[in-house]
Amino acid sequence: MELTARRAARIDLTGRRAVLIGLPVAALLTLATSPGLDAWLPFNPAARGADIEAWWYYARQLFGGGAFAPYDGTLPFFHMAPFVVVLAPFAALDLETARHAARAVTALLLVTVVVGWARHAAGGRMPAGAWLLCFSVPVVSAVYIGQVPSSFGLLALSVAIWAQRRDAWWLVGVAAALGTIRSANALPVVAILALAGWGRWRELATAAVAGALSLLPVVALATLRDPTWPTEFQAAVGAYGYGLPSMLSRVVGPSALLLLQALSVMLALAWLRRSRGGPLDLDRSAAVMAMSVLAAPLTAAYAANFLLPGLIRLGSRRGMQALLPVVTVLPWLVAWPLWSTLGPDALVPALEAALVLATLPLLLVRPRGQAALVPAGGPPAPAADAPAASAGGAPRG
């Protein structure tokens, strides 16, 4: 009993330390991407905070009653209108203030992702190397351009996985529903969450109802303001000519994205089959998130942030602590000299693909003699690949 109390106190103290360090780290990230200080970064100054601009424009347009016309005369909007409602508070600001706010919010969201996965990966102890990932190319790039939607989606999908392991199914539903803001990355994660609830129909129904109720108001409002948004979104996604889906579309046609998503779901279900009806294996869940990078129709640097969970899981393993400093520093050394000539959209996708292909095999095979790590503050759990008993005593997984 005394040992349990001490362990809880240690974890609680560690959590407070993570918050006390995480907030200054998020502030430093925001400050480093500010005008004047960003001279050290190989980014286009015009791109600072620019990714919130389309959301800001369409939120004002949506509540003004207009359809989603291209805001610069050429580019379609690649997101579903209900999530424009979710991020509508940015539209209450003037555009320049919204850009600054987006950078700060993005930094806070991504630092939270790093802290959350690091604490889950290390049983409550925050590995020092995980803080370095907060200054990796994808994280800094996302903060610089104010990529709130991607960062919000990554955190929401992460929360859904953590909540499933704690049997908080209402939170699973809400977080998974909000995570669909990153529709290109969300589908395989939603699939493994459904697999984990297989045979536990009451819990699965709780998640489904909670998710539906969380989205119903914003879907209703978006549809009321713009009834044609589903057609507009479908047309925009079909026009996105980047990434692996675009390459495959030249061979198999416009169904390339659909085929890639179907393949990613099948692989995700195969990798997590032993988690059916039980707690999700965190290593394999992180592998699913990493795999989703390849199926996403984009090439920007921030896409690699979906590799963060897998990198943190690997970096917490015995003998692999050096991985996190290497994956933080190496891309900067590779990209910086060539950034101005090739640009990030030429360099980063290759680095992303290489990291995905390198990390997946390691995440899918647990090291011999190493027990499964459990969430911070959670009860001791069996190894992720071992059968787990449900509340009623029936075997799960």
mmCIF file of N, CA, C and O in Angstrom, residues 9-91:
data_model
loop_
_atom_site.group_PDB
_atom_site.id
_atom_site.type_symbol
_atom_site.label_atom_id
_atom_site.label_comp_id
_atom_site.label_asym_id
_atom_site.label_seq_id
_atom_site.Cartn_x
_atom_site.Cartn_y
_atom_site.Cartn_z
ATOM 1 N N ALA A 9 2.694 9.276 -5.951
ATOM 2 C CA ALA A 9 3.264 10.592 -5.686
ATOM 3 C C ALA A 9 4.388 10.911 -6.660
ATOM 4 O O ALA A 9 4.498 12.033 -7.152
ATOM 5 N N ARG A 10 5.217 9.912 -6.969
ATOM 6 C CA ARG A 10 6.318 10.134 -7.908
ATOM 7 C C ARG A 10 5.799 10.491 -9.288
ATOM 8 O O ARG A 10 6.285 11.410 -9.941
ATOM 9 N N ILE A 11 4.769 9.761 -9.732
ATOM 10 C CA ILE A 11 4.215 10.020 -11.056
ATOM 11 C C ILE A 11 3.548 11.385 -11.100
ATOM 12 O O ILE A 11 3.681 12.138 -12.057
ATOM 13 N N ASP A 12 2.818 11.737 -10.008
ATOM 14 C CA ASP A 12 2.165 13.036 -9.962
ATOM 15 C C ASP A 12 3.195 14.151 -10.022
ATOM 16 O O ASP A 12 3.031 15.141 -10.717
ATOM 17 N N LEU A 13 4.308 13.978 -9.279
ATOM 18 C CA LEU A 13 5.369 14.970 -9.285
ATOM 19 C C LEU A 13 5.996 15.068 -10.667
ATOM 20 O O LEU A 13 6.270 16.148 -11.178
ATOM 21 N N THR A 14 6.179 13.905 -11.320
ATOM 22 C CA THR A 14 6.738 13.907 -12.666
ATOM 23 C C THR A 14 5.820 14.643 -13.628
ATOM 24 O O THR A 14 6.253 15.382 -14.506
ATOM 25 N N GLY A 15 4.514 14.443 -13.477
ATOM 26 C CA GLY A 15 3.556 15.128 -14.322
ATOM 27 C C GLY A 15 3.622 16.632 -14.154
ATOM 28 O O GLY A 15 3.563 17.390 -15.114
ATOM 29 N N ARG A 16 3.776 17.089 -12.896
ATOM 30 C CA ARG A 16 3.895 18.517 -12.649
ATOM 31 C C ARG A 16 5.172 19.070 -13.270
ATOM 32 O O ARG A 16 5.184 20.173 -13.822
ATOM 33 N N ARG A 17 6.230 18.310 -13.177
ATOM 34 C CA ARG A 17 7.488 18.748 -13.789
ATOM 35 C C ARG A 17 7.331 18.860 -15.302
ATOM 36 O O ARG A 17 7.857 19.789 -15.922
ATOM 37 N N ALA A 18 6.622 17.902 -15.896
ATOM 38 C CA ALA A 18 6.415 17.940 -17.340
ATOM 39 C C ALA A 18 5.657 19.199 -17.745
ATOM 40 O O ALA A 18 5.974 19.836 -18.758
ATOM 41 N N VAL A 19 4.660 19.577 -16.945
ATOM 42 C CA VAL A 19 3.906 20.801 -17.232
ATOM 43 C C VAL A 19 4.793 22.027 -17.049
ATOM 44 O O VAL A 19 4.807 22.937 -17.889
ATOM 45 N N LEU A 20 5.567 22.049 -15.965
ATOM 46 C CA LEU A 20 6.420 23.200 -15.679
ATOM 47 C C LEU A 20 7.496 23.390 -16.744
ATOM 48 O O LEU A 20 7.904 24.514 -17.033
ATOM 49 N N ILE A 21 7.961 22.284 -17.319
ATOM 50 C CA ILE A 21 8.948 22.388 -18.397
ATOM 51 C C ILE A 21 8.258 22.595 -19.740
ATOM 52 O O ILE A 21 8.732 23.349 -20.587
ATOM 53 N N GLY A 22 7.127 21.917 -19.943
ATOM 54 C CA GLY A 22 6.453 21.962 -21.227
ATOM 55 C C GLY A 22 5.960 23.347 -21.613
ATOM 56 O O GLY A 22 6.065 23.751 -22.783
ATOM 57 N N LEU A 23 5.425 24.094 -20.666
ATOM 58 C CA LEU A 23 4.919 25.434 -20.986
ATOM 59 C C LEU A 23 6.038 26.362 -21.467
ATOM 60 O O LEU A 23 5.880 27.042 -22.492
ATOM 61 N N PRO A 24 7.205 26.420 -20.788
ATOM 62 C CA PRO A 24 8.297 27.237 -21.327
ATOM 63 C C PRO A 24 8.811 26.738 -22.684
ATOM 64 O O PRO A 24 9.205 27.546 -23.528
ATOM 65 N N VAL A 25 8.801 25.420 -22.886
ATOM 66 C CA VAL A 25 9.231 24.888 -24.179
ATOM 67 C C VAL A 25 8.287 25.368 -25.290
ATOM 68 O O VAL A 25 8.729 25.786 -26.369
ATOM 69 N N ALA A 26 6.979 25.309 -25.036
ATOM 70 C CA ALA A 26 6.011 25.791 -26.021
ATOM 71 C C ALA A 26 6.194 27.286 -26.278
ATOM 72 O O ALA A 26 6.120 27.748 -27.425
ATOM 73 N N ALA A 27 6.462 28.049 -25.199
ATOM 74 C CA ALA A 27 6.696 29.482 -25.359
ATOM 75 C C ALA A 27 7.965 29.742 -26.168
ATOM 76 O O ALA A 27 8.002 30.635 -27.029
ATOM 77 N N LEU A 28 9.012 28.935 -25.917
ATOM 78 C CA LEU A 28 10.261 29.097 -26.650
ATOM 79 C C LEU A 28 10.076 28.771 -28.131
ATOM 80 O O LEU A 28 10.626 29.461 -29.004
ATOM 81 N N LEU A 29 9.300 27.733 -28.424
ATOM 82 C CA LEU A 29 9.002 27.394 -29.815
ATOM 83 C C LEU A 29 8.307 28.544 -30.526
ATOM 84 O O LEU A 29 8.627 28.890 -31.668
ATOM 85 N N THR A 30 7.330 29.129 -29.857
ATOM 86 C CA THR A 30 6.602 30.258 -30.441
ATOM 87 C C THR A 30 7.524 31.444 -30.645
ATOM 88 O O THR A 30 7.509 32.092 -31.703
ATOM 89 N N LEU A 31 8.347 31.719 -29.643
ATOM 90 C CA LEU A 31 9.273 32.857 -29.723
ATOM 91 C C LEU A 31 10.289 32.661 -30.840
ATOM 92 O O LEU A 31 10.618 33.600 -31.567
ATOM 93 N N ALA A 32 10.768 31.428 -31.005
ATOM 94 C CA ALA A 32 11.798 31.158 -32.017
ATOM 95 C C ALA A 32 11.287 31.354 -33.435
ATOM 96 O O ALA A 32 12.087 31.531 -34.362
ATOM 97 N N THR A 33 9.967 31.304 -33.617
ATOM 98 C CA THR A 33 9.399 31.483 -34.956
ATOM 99 C C THR A 33 8.845 32.895 -35.150
ATOM 100 O O THR A 33 8.114 33.146 -36.105
ATOM 101 N N SER A 34 9.199 33.805 -34.241
ATOM 102 C CA SER A 34 8.725 35.183 -34.314
ATOM 103 C C SER A 34 9.579 36.000 -35.275
ATOM 104 O O SER A 34 10.725 35.646 -35.565
ATOM 105 N N PRO A 35 9.038 37.098 -35.779
ATOM 106 C CA PRO A 35 9.819 37.972 -36.674
ATOM 107 C C PRO A 35 11.097 38.450 -35.982
ATOM 108 O O PRO A 35 11.094 38.815 -34.809
ATOM 109 N N GLY A 36 12.173 38.429 -36.724
ATOM 110 C CA GLY A 36 13.465 38.846 -36.192
ATOM 111 C C GLY A 36 14.285 37.676 -35.719
ATOM 112 O O GLY A 36 15.462 37.559 -36.076
ATOM 113 N N LEU A 37 13.687 36.796 -34.923
ATOM 114 C CA LEU A 37 14.407 35.638 -34.417
ATOM 115 C C LEU A 37 14.433 34.491 -35.420
ATOM 116 O O LEU A 37 15.263 33.594 -35.310
ATOM 117 N N ASP A 38 13.528 34.513 -36.382
ATOM 118 C CA ASP A 38 13.439 33.400 -37.329
ATOM 119 C C ASP A 38 14.486 33.499 -38.433
ATOM 120 O O ASP A 38 14.461 32.708 -39.379
ATOM 121 N N ALA A 39 15.387 34.444 -38.329
ATOM 122 C CA ALA A 39 16.463 34.531 -39.322
ATOM 123 C C ALA A 39 17.344 33.295 -39.279
ATOM 124 O O ALA A 39 18.038 32.973 -40.249
ATOM 125 N N TRP A 40 17.308 32.586 -38.139
ATOM 126 C CA TRP A 40 18.093 31.365 -38.001
ATOM 127 C C TRP A 40 17.396 30.166 -38.645
ATOM 128 O O TRP A 40 17.991 29.095 -38.732
ATOM 129 N N LEU A 41 16.167 30.339 -39.067
ATOM 130 C CA LEU A 41 15.388 29.222 -39.619
ATOM 131 C C LEU A 41 15.304 29.332 -41.137
ATOM 132 O O LEU A 41 15.104 30.422 -41.674
ATOM 133 N N PRO A 42 15.408 28.201 -41.840
ATOM 134 C CA PRO A 42 15.391 28.240 -43.307
ATOM 135 C C PRO A 42 13.977 28.227 -43.871
ATOM 136 O O PRO A 42 13.633 27.425 -44.737
ATOM 137 N N PHE A 43 13.121 29.128 -43.364
ATOM 138 C CA PHE A 43 11.733 29.170 -43.817
ATOM 139 C C PHE A 43 11.439 30.487 -44.518
ATOM 140 O O PHE A 43 12.089 31.505 -44.263
ATOM 141 N N ASN A 44 10.420 30.466 -45.348
ATOM 142 C CA ASN A 44 9.972 31.671 -46.043
ATOM 143 C C ASN A 44 9.200 32.555 -45.058
ATOM 144 O O ASN A 44 8.189 32.120 -44.504
ATOM 145 N N PRO A 45 9.639 33.801 -44.826
ATOM 146 C CA PRO A 45 8.931 34.667 -43.870
ATOM 147 C C PRO A 45 7.462 34.851 -44.202
ATOM 148 O O PRO A 45 6.639 35.051 -43.302
ATOM 149 N N ALA A 46 7.103 34.756 -45.475
ATOM 150 C CA ALA A 46 5.702 34.930 -45.861
ATOM 151 C C ALA A 46 4.827 33.782 -45.370
ATOM 152 O O ALA A 46 3.601 33.909 -45.310
ATOM 153 N N ALA A 47 5.455 32.655 -45.022
ATOM 154 C CA ALA A 47 4.690 31.482 -44.590
ATOM 155 C C ALA A 47 4.410 31.485 -43.096
ATOM 156 O O ALA A 47 3.688 30.616 -42.609
ATOM 157 N N ARG A 48 4.960 32.448 -42.350
ATOM 158 C CA ARG A 48 4.778 32.466 -40.895
ATOM 159 C C ARG A 48 3.296 32.615 -40.545
ATOM 160 O O ARG A 48 2.668 33.619 -40.860
ATOM 161 N N GLY A 49 2.735 31.603 -39.918
ATOM 162 C CA GLY A 49 1.329 31.650 -39.523
ATOM 163 C C GLY A 49 0.342 31.555 -40.665
ATOM 164 O O GLY A 49 -0.862 31.729 -40.464
ATOM 165 N N ALA A 50 0.823 31.255 -41.867
ATOM 166 C CA ALA A 50 -0.041 31.340 -43.042
ATOM 167 C C ALA A 50 -1.093 30.241 -43.122
ATOM 168 O O ALA A 50 -2.117 30.414 -43.781
ATOM 169 N N ASP A 51 -0.866 29.107 -42.451
ATOM 170 C CA ASP A 51 -1.804 27.999 -42.614
ATOM 171 C C ASP A 51 -3.130 28.210 -41.889
ATOM 172 O O ASP A 51 -4.073 27.452 -42.102
ATOM 173 N N ILE A 52 -3.208 29.220 -41.033
ATOM 174 C CA ILE A 52 -4.497 29.524 -40.421
ATOM 175 C C ILE A 52 -5.307 30.471 -41.300
ATOM 176 O O ILE A 52 -6.512 30.667 -41.079
ATOM 177 N N GLU A 53 -4.665 31.050 -42.306
ATOM 178 C CA GLU A 53 -5.338 32.048 -43.130
ATOM 179 C C GLU A 53 -6.565 31.491 -43.834
ATOM 180 O O GLU A 53 -7.632 32.121 -43.838
ATOM 181 N N ALA A 54 -6.436 30.299 -44.432
ATOM 182 C CA ALA A 54 -7.586 29.723 -45.133
ATOM 183 C C ALA A 54 -8.720 29.418 -44.160
ATOM 184 O O ALA A 54 -9.900 29.661 -44.468
ATOM 185 N N TRP A 55 -8.392 28.892 -42.977
ATOM 186 C CA TRP A 55 -9.414 28.623 -41.966
ATOM 187 C C TRP A 55 -10.099 29.913 -41.532
ATOM 188 O O TRP A 55 -11.320 29.956 -41.364
ATOM 189 N N TRP A 56 -9.313 30.951 -41.307
ATOM 190 C CA TRP A 56 -9.837 32.252 -40.921
ATOM 191 C C TRP A 56 -10.789 32.787 -41.993
ATOM 192 O O TRP A 56 -11.892 33.242 -41.703
ATOM 193 N N TYR A 57 -10.360 32.679 -43.243
ATOM 194 C CA TYR A 57 -11.161 33.179 -44.362
ATOM 195 C C TYR A 57 -12.471 32.406 -44.478
ATOM 196 O O TYR A 57 -13.556 32.993 -44.605
ATOM 197 N N TYR A 58 -12.383 31.055 -44.437
ATOM 198 C CA TYR A 58 -13.579 30.251 -44.651
ATOM 199 C C TYR A 58 -14.542 30.307 -43.470
ATOM 200 O O TYR A 58 -15.753 30.186 -43.644
ATOM 201 N N ALA A 59 -14.023 30.493 -42.244
ATOM 202 C CA ALA A 59 -14.914 30.650 -41.089
ATOM 203 C C ALA A 59 -15.736 31.926 -41.246
ATOM 204 O O ALA A 59 -16.954 31.931 -41.013
ATOM 205 N N ARG A 60 -15.089 33.000 -41.647
ATOM 206 C CA ARG A 60 -15.816 34.255 -41.867
ATOM 207 C C ARG A 60 -16.778 34.125 -43.044
ATOM 208 O O ARG A 60 -17.885 34.663 -43.014
ATOM 209 N N GLN A 61 -16.357 33.397 -44.057
ATOM 210 C CA GLN A 61 -17.221 33.202 -45.216
ATOM 211 C C GLN A 61 -18.421 32.322 -44.863
ATOM 212 O O GLN A 61 -19.551 32.586 -45.258
ATOM 213 N N LEU A 62 -18.161 31.266 -44.071
ATOM 214 C CA LEU A 62 -19.218 30.347 -43.680
ATOM 215 C C LEU A 62 -20.288 31.052 -42.859
ATOM 216 O O LEU A 62 -21.488 30.910 -43.115
ATOM 217 N N PHE A 63 -19.860 31.831 -41.881
ATOM 218 C CA PHE A 63 -20.837 32.512 -41.037
ATOM 219 C C PHE A 63 -21.420 33.742 -41.712
ATOM 220 O O PHE A 63 -22.382 34.324 -41.227
ATOM 221 N N GLY A 64 -20.831 34.098 -42.862
ATOM 222 C CA GLY A 64 -21.432 35.148 -43.663
ATOM 223 C C GLY A 64 -22.442 34.603 -44.659
ATOM 224 O O GLY A 64 -23.099 35.349 -45.364
ATOM 225 N N GLY A 65 -22.534 33.264 -44.720
ATOM 226 C CA GLY A 65 -23.535 32.643 -45.578
ATOM 227 C C GLY A 65 -23.062 32.305 -46.971
ATOM 228 O O GLY A 65 -23.860 31.906 -47.817
ATOM 229 N N GLY A 66 -21.774 32.427 -47.249
ATOM 230 C CA GLY A 66 -21.289 32.165 -48.594
ATOM 231 C C GLY A 66 -20.806 30.740 -48.780
ATOM 232 O O GLY A 66 -20.538 30.024 -47.828
ATOM 233 N N ALA A 67 -20.694 30.304 -50.041
ATOM 234 C CA ALA A 67 -20.104 29.005 -50.347
ATOM 235 C C ALA A 67 -18.590 29.134 -50.269
ATOM 236 O O ALA A 67 -18.043 30.226 -50.210
ATOM 237 N N PHE A 68 -17.900 27.993 -50.289
ATOM 238 C CA PHE A 68 -16.449 27.994 -50.142
ATOM 239 C C PHE A 68 -15.757 28.252 -51.480
ATOM 240 O O PHE A 68 -15.262 27.352 -52.132
ATOM 241 N N ALA A 69 -15.726 29.502 -51.874
ATOM 242 C CA ALA A 69 -14.976 29.858 -53.077
ATOM 243 C C ALA A 69 -13.498 29.890 -52.728
ATOM 244 O O ALA A 69 -13.130 30.170 -51.589
ATOM 245 N N PRO A 70 -12.613 29.577 -53.680
ATOM 246 C CA PRO A 70 -11.171 29.612 -53.400
ATOM 247 C C PRO A 70 -10.752 30.981 -52.871
ATOM 248 O O PRO A 70 -11.059 32.002 -53.486
ATOM 249 N N TYR A 71 -10.042 31.002 -51.744
ATOM 250 C CA TYR A 71 -9.749 32.276 -51.112
ATOM 251 C C TYR A 71 -8.680 33.058 -51.854
ATOM 252 O O TYR A 71 -8.579 34.271 -51.696
ATOM 253 N N ASP A 72 -7.853 32.396 -52.657
ATOM 254 C CA ASP A 72 -6.859 33.140 -53.418
ATOM 255 C C ASP A 72 -7.135 33.046 -54.916
ATOM 256 O O ASP A 72 -6.294 33.387 -55.727
ATOM 257 N N GLY A 73 -8.326 32.557 -55.246
ATOM 258 C CA GLY A 73 -8.714 32.457 -56.643
ATOM 259 C C GLY A 73 -8.339 31.153 -57.310
ATOM 260 O O GLY A 73 -8.776 30.871 -58.408
ATOM 261 N N THR A 74 -7.516 30.319 -56.624
ATOM 262 C CA THR A 74 -7.064 29.078 -57.272
ATOM 263 C C THR A 74 -7.202 27.852 -56.379
ATOM 264 O O THR A 74 -7.584 26.783 -56.836
ATOM 265 N N LEU A 75 -6.881 27.993 -55.097
ATOM 266 C CA LEU A 75 -6.789 26.813 -54.239
ATOM 267 C C LEU A 75 -8.144 26.428 -53.640
ATOM 268 O O LEU A 75 -8.823 27.266 -53.066
ATOM 269 N N PRO A 76 -8.538 25.169 -53.757
ATOM 270 C CA PRO A 76 -9.729 24.708 -53.036
ATOM 271 C C PRO A 76 -9.398 24.524 -51.560
ATOM 272 O O PRO A 76 -8.239 24.556 -51.162
ATOM 273 N N PHE A 77 -10.414 24.320 -50.747
ATOM 274 C CA PHE A 77 -10.229 24.144 -49.304
ATOM 275 C C PHE A 77 -10.286 22.656 -49.000
ATOM 276 O O PHE A 77 -11.283 21.998 -49.286
ATOM 277 N N PHE A 78 -9.231 22.130 -48.376
ATOM 278 C CA PHE A 78 -9.079 20.682 -48.240
ATOM 279 C C PHE A 78 -9.573 20.132 -46.903
ATOM 280 O O PHE A 78 -9.076 19.114 -46.444
ATOM 281 N N HIS A 79 -10.541 20.795 -46.281
ATOM 282 C CA HIS A 79 -11.022 20.357 -44.973
ATOM 283 C C HIS A 79 -12.544 20.411 -44.928
ATOM 284 O O HIS A 79 -13.180 21.182 -45.643
ATOM 285 N N MET A 80 -13.116 19.607 -44.031
ATOM 286 C CA MET A 80 -14.566 19.549 -43.902
ATOM 287 C C MET A 80 -15.075 20.764 -43.140
ATOM 288 O O MET A 80 -14.494 21.189 -42.142
ATOM 289 N N ALA A 81 -16.207 21.300 -43.605
ATOM 290 C CA ALA A 81 -16.767 22.518 -43.026
ATOM 291 C C ALA A 81 -17.054 22.418 -41.531
ATOM 292 O O ALA A 81 -16.879 23.418 -40.813
ATOM 293 N N PRO A 82 -17.519 21.267 -40.984
ATOM 294 C CA PRO A 82 -17.761 21.226 -39.536
ATOM 295 C C PRO A 82 -16.538 21.588 -38.707
ATOM 296 O O PRO A 82 -16.674 22.171 -37.615
ATOM 297 N N PHE A 83 -15.351 21.282 -39.196
ATOM 298 C CA PHE A 83 -14.155 21.612 -38.426
ATOM 299 C C PHE A 83 -13.775 23.079 -38.571
ATOM 300 O O PHE A 83 -13.018 23.613 -37.753
ATOM 301 N N VAL A 84 -14.301 23.725 -39.611
ATOM 302 C CA VAL A 84 -14.163 25.178 -39.683
ATOM 303 C C VAL A 84 -14.908 25.802 -38.512
ATOM 304 O O VAL A 84 -14.454 26.774 -37.901
ATOM 305 N N VAL A 85 -16.043 25.208 -38.161
ATOM 306 C CA VAL A 85 -16.807 25.682 -37.009
ATOM 307 C C VAL A 85 -16.009 25.462 -35.726
ATOM 308 O O VAL A 85 -15.983 26.315 -34.841
ATOM 309 N N VAL A 86 -15.341 24.300 -35.605
ATOM 310 C CA VAL A 86 -14.554 23.994 -34.410
ATOM 311 C C VAL A 86 -13.457 25.039 -34.200
ATOM 312 O O VAL A 86 -13.193 25.468 -33.069
ATOM 313 N N LEU A 87 -12.810 25.459 -35.280
ATOM 314 C CA LEU A 87 -11.717 26.427 -35.179
ATOM 315 C C LEU A 87 -12.175 27.856 -35.451
ATOM 316 O O LEU A 87 -11.347 28.750 -35.663
ATOM 317 N N ALA A 88 -13.481 28.080 -35.425
ATOM 318 C CA ALA A 88 -14.024 29.410 -35.702
ATOM 319 C C ALA A 88 -13.531 30.497 -34.753
ATOM 320 O O ALA A 88 -13.502 31.673 -35.149
ATOM 321 N N PRO A 89 -13.159 30.191 -33.491
ATOM 322 C CA PRO A 89 -12.665 31.278 -32.622
ATOM 323 C C PRO A 89 -11.508 32.072 -33.232
ATOM 324 O O PRO A 89 -11.354 33.264 -32.922
ATOM 325 N N PHE A 90 -10.701 31.454 -34.094
ATOM 326 C CA PHE A 90 -9.621 32.211 -34.738
ATOM 327 C C PHE A 90 -10.180 33.319 -35.619
ATOM 328 O O PHE A 90 -9.528 34.346 -35.808
ATOM 329 N N ALA A 91 -11.377 33.103 -36.181
ATOM 330 C CA ALA A 91 -11.973 34.094 -37.073
ATOM 331 C C ALA A 91 -12.488 35.308 -36.318
ATOM 332 O O ALA A 91 -12.804 36.329 -36.931
#
